[in-house]
XYZ file of N, CA, C and O in Angstrom:
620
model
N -75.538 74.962 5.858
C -74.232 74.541 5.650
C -73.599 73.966 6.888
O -72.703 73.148 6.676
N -73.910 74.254 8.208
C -73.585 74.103 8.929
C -73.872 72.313 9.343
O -73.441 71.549 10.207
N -74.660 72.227 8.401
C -75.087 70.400 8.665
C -74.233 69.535 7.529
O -74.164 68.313 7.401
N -73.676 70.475 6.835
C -72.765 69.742 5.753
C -71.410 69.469 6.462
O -70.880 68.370 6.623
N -70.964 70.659 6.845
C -69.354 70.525 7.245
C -69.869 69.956 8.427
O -68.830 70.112 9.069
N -70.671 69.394 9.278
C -70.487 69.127 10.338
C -70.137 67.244 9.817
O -69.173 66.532 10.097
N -71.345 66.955 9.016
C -70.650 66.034 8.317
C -69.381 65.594 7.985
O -68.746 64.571 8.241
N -69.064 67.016 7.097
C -67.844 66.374 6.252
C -66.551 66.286 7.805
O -65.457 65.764 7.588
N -66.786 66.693 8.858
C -66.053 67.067 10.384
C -66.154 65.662 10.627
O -65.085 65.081 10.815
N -67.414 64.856 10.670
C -67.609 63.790 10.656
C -66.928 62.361 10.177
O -66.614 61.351 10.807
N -66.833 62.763 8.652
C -66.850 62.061 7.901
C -65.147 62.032 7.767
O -64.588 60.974 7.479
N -64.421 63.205 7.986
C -63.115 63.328 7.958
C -62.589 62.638 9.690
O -61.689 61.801 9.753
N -63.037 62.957 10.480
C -62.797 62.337 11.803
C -63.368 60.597 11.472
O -62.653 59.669 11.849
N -64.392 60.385 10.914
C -64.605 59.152 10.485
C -63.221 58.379 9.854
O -62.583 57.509 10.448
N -62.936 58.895 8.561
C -61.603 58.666 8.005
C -60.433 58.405 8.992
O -59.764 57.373 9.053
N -60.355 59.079 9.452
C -58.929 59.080 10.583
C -58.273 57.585 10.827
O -57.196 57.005 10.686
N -59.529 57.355 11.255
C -59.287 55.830 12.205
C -59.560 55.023 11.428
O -59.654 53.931 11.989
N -59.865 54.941 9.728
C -59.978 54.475 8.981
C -58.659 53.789 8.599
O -58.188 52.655 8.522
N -58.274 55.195 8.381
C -56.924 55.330 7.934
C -55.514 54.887 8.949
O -54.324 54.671 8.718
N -56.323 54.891 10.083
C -54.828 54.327 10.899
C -55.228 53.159 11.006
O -54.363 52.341 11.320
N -56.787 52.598 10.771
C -56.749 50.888 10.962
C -55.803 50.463 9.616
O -54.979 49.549 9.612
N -56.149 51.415 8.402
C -55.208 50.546 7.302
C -53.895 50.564 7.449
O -53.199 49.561 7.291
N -53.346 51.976 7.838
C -51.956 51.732 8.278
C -51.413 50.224 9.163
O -50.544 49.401 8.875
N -52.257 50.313 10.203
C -52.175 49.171 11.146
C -52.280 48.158 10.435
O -51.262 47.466 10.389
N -53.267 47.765 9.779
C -53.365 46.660 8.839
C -52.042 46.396 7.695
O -51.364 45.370 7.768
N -51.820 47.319 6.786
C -50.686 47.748 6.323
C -49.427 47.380 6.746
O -48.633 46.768 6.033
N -49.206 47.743 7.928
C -48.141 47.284 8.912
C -47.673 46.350 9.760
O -46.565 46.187 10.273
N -49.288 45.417 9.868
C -49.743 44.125 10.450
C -48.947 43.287 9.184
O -48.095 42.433 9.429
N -49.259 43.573 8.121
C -49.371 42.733 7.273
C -47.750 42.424 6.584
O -47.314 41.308 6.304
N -47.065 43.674 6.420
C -45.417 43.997 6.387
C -44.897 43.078 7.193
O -44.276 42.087 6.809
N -45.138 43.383 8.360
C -44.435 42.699 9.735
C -44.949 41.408 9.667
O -44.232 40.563 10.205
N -45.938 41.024 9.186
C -46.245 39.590 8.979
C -45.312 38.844 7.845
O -44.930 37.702 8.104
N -44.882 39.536 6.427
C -44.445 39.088 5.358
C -42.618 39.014 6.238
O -41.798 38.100 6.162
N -42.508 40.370 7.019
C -40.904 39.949 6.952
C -40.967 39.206 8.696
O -39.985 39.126 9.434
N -41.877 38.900 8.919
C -41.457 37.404 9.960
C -41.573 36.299 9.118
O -40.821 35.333 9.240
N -42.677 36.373 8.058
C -42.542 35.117 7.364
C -40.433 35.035 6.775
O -39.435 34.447 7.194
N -40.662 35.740 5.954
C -38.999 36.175 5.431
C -37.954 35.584 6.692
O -37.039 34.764 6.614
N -38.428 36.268 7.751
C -37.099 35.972 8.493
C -37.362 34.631 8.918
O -36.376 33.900 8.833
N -38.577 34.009 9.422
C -38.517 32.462 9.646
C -38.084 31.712 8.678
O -37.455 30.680 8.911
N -38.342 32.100 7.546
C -37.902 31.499 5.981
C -36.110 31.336 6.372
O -35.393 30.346 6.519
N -35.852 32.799 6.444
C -34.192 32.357 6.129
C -33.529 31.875 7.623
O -32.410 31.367 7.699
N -34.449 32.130 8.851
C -34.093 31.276 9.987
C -33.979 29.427 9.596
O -33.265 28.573 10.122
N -34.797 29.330 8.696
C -34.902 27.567 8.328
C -34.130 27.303 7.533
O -33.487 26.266 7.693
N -33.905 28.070 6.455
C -32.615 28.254 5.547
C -30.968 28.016 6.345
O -30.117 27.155 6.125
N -30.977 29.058 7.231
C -30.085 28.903 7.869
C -29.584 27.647 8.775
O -28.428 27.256 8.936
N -30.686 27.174 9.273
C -30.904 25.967 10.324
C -30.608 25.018 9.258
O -29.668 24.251 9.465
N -31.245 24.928 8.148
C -31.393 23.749 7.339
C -29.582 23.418 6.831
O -28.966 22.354 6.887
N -29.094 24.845 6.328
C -27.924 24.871 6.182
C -26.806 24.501 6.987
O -25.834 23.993 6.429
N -26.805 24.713 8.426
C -26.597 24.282 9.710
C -26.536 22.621 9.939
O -25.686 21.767 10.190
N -27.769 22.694 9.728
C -27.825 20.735 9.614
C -26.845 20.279 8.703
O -25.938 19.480 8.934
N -27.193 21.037 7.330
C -26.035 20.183 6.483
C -24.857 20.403 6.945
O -24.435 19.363 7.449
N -24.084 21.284 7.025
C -22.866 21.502 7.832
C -22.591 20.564 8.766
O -21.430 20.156 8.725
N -23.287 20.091 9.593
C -23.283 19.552 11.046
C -23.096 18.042 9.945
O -21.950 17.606 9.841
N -24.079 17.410 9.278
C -24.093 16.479 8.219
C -22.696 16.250 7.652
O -21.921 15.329 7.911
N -22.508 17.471 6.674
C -20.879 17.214 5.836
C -19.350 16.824 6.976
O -18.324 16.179 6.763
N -20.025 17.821 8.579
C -18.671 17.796 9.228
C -18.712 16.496 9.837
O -17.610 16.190 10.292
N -19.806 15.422 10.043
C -19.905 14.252 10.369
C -19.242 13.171 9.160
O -18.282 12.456 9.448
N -19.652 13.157 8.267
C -19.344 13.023 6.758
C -17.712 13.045 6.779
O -17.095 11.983 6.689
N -17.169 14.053 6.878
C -16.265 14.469 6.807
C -15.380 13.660 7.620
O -14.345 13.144 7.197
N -15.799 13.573 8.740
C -14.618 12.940 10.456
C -14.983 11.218 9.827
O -14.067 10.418 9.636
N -15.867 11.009 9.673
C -16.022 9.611 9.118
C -14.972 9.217 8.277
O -14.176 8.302 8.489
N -15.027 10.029 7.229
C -13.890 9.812 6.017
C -12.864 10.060 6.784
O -12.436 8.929 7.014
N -11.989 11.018 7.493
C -11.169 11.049 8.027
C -10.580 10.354 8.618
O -9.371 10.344 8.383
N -11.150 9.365 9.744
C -11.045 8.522 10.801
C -10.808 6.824 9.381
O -9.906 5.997 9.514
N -11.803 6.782 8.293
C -11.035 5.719 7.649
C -9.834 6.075 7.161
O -8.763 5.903 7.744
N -10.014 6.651 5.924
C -8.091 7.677 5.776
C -7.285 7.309 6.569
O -6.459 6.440 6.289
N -7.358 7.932 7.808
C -6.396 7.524 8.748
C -5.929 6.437 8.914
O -4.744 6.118 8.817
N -7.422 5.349 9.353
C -6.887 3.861 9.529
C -6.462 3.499 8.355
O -5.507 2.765 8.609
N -6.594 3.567 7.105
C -6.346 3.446 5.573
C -4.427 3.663 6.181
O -3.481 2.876 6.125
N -4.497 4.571 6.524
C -2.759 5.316 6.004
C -2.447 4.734 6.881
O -1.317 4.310 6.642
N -2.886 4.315 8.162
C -2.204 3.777 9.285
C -1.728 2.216 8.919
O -0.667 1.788 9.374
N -2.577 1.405 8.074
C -2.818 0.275 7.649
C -1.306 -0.138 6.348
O -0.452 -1.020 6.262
N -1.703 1.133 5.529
C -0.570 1.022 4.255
C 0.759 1.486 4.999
O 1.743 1.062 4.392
N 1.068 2.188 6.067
C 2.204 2.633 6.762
C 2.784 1.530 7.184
O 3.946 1.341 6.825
N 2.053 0.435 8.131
C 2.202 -0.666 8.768
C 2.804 -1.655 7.586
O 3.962 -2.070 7.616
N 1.724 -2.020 6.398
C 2.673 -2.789 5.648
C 3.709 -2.262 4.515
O 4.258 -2.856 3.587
N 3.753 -1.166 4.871
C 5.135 -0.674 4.109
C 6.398 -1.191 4.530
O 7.354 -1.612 3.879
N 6.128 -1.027 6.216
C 7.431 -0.825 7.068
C 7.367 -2.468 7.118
O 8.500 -2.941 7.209
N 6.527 -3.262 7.088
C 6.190 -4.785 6.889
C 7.421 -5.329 5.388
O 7.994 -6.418 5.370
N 7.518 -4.586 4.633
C 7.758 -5.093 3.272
C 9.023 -4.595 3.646
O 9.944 -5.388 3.840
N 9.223 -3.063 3.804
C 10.754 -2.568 3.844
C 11.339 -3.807 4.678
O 12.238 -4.452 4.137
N 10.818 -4.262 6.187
C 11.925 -5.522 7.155
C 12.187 -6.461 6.019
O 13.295 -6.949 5.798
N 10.455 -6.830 4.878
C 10.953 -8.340 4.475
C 12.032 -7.832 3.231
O 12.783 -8.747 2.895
N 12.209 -6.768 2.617
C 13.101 -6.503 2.078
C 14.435 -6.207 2.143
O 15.289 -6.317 1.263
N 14.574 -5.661 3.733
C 16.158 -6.339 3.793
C 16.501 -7.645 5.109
O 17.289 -7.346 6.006
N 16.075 -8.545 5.102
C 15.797 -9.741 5.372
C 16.600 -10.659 4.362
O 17.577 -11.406 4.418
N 15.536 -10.150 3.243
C 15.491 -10.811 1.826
C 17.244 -10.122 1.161
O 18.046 -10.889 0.629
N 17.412 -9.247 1.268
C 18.930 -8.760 1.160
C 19.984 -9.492 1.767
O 20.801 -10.175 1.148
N 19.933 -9.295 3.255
C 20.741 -9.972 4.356
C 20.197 -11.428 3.701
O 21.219 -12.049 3.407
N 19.265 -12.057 3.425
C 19.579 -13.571 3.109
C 20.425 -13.497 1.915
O 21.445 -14.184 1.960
N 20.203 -12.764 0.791
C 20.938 -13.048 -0.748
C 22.396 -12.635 -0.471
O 23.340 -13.102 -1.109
N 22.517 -11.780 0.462
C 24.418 -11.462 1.015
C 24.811 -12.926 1.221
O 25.679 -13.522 0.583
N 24.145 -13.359 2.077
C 24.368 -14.768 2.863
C 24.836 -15.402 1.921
O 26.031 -15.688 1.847
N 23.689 -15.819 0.783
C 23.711 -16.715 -0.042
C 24.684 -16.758 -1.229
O 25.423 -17.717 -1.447
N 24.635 -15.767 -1.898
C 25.930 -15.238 -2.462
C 27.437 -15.347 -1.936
O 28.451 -15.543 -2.605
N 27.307 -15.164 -0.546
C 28.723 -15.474 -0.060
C 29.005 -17.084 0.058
O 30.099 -17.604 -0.162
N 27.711 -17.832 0.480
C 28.350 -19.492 0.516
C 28.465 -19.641 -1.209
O 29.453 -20.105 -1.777
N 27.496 -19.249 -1.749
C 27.466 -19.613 -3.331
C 29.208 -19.212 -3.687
O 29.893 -19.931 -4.415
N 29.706 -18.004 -3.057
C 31.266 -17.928 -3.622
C 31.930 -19.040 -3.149
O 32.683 -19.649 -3.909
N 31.714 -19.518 -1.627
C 32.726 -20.300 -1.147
C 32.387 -21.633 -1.622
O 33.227 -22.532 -1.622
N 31.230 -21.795 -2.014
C 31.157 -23.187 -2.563
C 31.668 -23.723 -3.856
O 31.932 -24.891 -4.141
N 31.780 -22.391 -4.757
C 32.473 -22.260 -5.831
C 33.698 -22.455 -5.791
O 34.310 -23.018 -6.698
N 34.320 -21.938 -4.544
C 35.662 -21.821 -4.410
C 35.968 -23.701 -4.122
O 36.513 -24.310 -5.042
N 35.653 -24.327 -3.081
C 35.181 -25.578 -3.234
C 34.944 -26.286 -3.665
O 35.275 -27.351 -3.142
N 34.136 -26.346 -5.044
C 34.372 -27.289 -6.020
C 35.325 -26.690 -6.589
O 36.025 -27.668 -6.853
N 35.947 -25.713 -7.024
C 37.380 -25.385 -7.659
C 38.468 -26.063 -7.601
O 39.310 -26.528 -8.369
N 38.161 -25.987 -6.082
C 39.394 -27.158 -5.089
C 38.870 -28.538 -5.037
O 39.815 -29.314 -5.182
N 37.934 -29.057 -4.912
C 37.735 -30.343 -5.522
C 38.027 -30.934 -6.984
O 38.351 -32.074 -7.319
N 37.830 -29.912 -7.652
C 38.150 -30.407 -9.303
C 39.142 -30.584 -9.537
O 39.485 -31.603 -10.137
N 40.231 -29.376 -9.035
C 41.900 -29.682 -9.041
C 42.322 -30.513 -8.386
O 43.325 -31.046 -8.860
N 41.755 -31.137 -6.814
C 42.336 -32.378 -6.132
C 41.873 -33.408 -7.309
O 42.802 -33.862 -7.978
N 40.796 -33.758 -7.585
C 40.149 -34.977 -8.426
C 40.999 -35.042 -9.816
O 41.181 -36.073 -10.463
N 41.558 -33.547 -10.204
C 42.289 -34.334 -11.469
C 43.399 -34.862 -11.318
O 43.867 -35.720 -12.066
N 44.204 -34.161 -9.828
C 45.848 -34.278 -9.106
C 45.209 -36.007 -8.765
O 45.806 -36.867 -9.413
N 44.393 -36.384 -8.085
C 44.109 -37.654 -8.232
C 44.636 -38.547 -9.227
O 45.557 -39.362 -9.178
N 43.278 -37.970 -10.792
C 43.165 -38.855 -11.621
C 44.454 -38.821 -12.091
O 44.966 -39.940 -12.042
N 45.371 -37.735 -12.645
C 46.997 -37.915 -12.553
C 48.075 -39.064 -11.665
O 49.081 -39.651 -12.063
N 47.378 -39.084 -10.310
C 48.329 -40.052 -9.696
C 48.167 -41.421 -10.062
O 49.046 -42.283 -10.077
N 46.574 -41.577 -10.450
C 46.225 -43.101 -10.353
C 46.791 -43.561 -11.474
O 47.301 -44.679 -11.547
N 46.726 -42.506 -12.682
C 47.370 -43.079 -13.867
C 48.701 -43.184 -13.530
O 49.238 -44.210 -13.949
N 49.463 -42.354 -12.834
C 51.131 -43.161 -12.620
C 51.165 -43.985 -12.047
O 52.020 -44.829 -12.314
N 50.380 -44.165 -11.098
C 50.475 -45.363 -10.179
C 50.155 -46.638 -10.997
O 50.893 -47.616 -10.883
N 49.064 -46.662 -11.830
C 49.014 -47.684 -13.372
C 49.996 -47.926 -13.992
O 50.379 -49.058 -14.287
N 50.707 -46.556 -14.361
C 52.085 -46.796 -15.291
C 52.902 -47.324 -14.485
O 53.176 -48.441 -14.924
N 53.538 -47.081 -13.366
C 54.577 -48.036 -12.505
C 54.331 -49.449 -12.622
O 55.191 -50.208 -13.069
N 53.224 -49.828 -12.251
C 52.534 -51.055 -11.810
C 52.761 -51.971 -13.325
O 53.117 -53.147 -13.397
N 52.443 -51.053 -14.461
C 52.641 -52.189 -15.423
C 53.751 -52.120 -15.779
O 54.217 -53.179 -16.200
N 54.607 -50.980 -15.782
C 56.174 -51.237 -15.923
C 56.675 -52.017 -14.937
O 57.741 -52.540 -15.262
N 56.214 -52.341 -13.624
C 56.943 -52.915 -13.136
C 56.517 -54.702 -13.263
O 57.049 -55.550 -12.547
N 55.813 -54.911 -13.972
C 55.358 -56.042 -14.552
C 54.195 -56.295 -13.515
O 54.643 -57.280 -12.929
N 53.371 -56.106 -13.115
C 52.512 -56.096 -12.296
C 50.977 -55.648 -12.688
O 50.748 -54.498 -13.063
N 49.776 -56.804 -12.553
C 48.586 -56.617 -13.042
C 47.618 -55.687 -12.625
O 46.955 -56.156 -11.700
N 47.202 -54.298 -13.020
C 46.520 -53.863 -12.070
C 45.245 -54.540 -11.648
O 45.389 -55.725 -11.947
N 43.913 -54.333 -11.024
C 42.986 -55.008 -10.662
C 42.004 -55.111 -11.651
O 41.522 -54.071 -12.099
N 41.580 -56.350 -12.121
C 40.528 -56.281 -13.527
C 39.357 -55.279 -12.876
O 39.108 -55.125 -11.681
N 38.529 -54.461 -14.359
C 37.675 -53.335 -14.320
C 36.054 -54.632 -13.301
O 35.118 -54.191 -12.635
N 36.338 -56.022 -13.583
C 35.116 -56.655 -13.250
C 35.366 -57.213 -12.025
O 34.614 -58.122 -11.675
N 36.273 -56.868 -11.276
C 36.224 -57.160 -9.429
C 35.047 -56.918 -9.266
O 34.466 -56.895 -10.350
N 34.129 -56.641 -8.068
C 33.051 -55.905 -7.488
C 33.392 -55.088 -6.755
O 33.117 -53.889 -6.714
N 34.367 -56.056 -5.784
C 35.037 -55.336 -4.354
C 36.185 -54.145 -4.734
O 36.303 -53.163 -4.001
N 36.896 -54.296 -5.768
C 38.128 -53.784 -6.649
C 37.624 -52.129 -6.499
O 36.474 -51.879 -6.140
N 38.602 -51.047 -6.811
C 38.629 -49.719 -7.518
C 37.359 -49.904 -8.615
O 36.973 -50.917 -9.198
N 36.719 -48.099 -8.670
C 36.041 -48.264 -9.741
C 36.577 -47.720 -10.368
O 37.146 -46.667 -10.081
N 36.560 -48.677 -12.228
C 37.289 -47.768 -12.997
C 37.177 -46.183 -13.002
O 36.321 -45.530 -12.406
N 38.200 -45.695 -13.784
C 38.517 -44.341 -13.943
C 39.019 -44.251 -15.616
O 39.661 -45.082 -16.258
N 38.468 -42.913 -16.051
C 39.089 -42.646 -17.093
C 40.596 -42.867 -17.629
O 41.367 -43.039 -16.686
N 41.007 -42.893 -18.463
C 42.214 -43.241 -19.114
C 43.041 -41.825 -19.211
O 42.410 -41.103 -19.982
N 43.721 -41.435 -18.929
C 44.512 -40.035 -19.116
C 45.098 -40.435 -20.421
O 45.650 -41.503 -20.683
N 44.883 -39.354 -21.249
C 45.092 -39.706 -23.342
C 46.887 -39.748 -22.847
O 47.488 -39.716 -23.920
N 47.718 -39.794 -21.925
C 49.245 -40.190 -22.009
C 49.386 -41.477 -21.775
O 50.451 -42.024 -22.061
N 48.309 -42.201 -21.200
C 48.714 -43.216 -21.131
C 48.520 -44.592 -22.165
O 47.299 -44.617 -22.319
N 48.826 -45.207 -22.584
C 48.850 -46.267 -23.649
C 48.205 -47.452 -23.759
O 47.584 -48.073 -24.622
N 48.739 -47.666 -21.923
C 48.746 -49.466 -21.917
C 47.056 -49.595 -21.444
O 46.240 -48.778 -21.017
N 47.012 -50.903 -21.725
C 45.606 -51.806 -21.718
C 45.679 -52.434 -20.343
O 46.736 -52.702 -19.771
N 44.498 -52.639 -19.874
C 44.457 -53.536 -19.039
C 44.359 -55.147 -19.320
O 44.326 -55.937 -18.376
């Protein structure tokens, strides 16, 4: 018996280092899966990183047009607001000669009829006083003028 258990002394001390190579192996192999794992989500992370770094480039791009965009529509806003009161200050303007010009022919129409009134008395004297006025076919002569409905006489 003594050649058996020396064996199985053997065979169990054999085991030992069996058993701690598999552990080792075991543990080789763990530590291998979670470096794989952690390089995995190290690239994950990095990769994610990039995009970030990507979107925040992305991002300032769009920003920086925007800006010039708003800077651009700001500029011709304040462009339109001047030509819009420009365009005011001219129609004040214009509106005000448009009154006075109104007012102007007002006063021309009333001189031109105080006229056409005189010329017709000045007609009526002239033929009451027996006196020809100037025929309508002079060249050099007055150009005729309407007849005021008071007056009668013929030329």
């Amino acid at each position: 018996m003594s050649g058996l258990s020396d064996i199985i002394v053997q065979l169990a001390i054999a085991i030992v280092p069996l058993g701690v190579a598999y552990l080792a192996f075991r543990s080789a192999t763990d530590a291998n899966k979670k470096t794989q794992q952690t390089a995995l989500q190290q690239a994950e992370r990095q990769a994610e990183l990039e995009r970030s770094k990507v979107d925040a480039e992305a991002f300032t791009r769009a920003k920086t047009i925007y800006e010039a965009a708003l800077t651009q529509m700001e500029q011709q806003v304040a462009r339109v607001q001047s030509q819009a009161e420009q365009f005011s200050t001219d129609l004040i303007a214009e509106q005000t000669t448009a009154t006075a010009m109104g007012g102007q022919i007002r006063q021309l129409q009333a001189q031109i009829r105080a006229l056409e009134r005189t010329v017709a008395a000045l007609r009526a004297q002239l033929i009451s006083a027996g006196l020809s006025p100037v025929p309508a076919s002079d060249p050099t002569g007055p150009f005729s003028i309407r007849r005021s409905p008071r007056t009668r006489f013929s030329e």
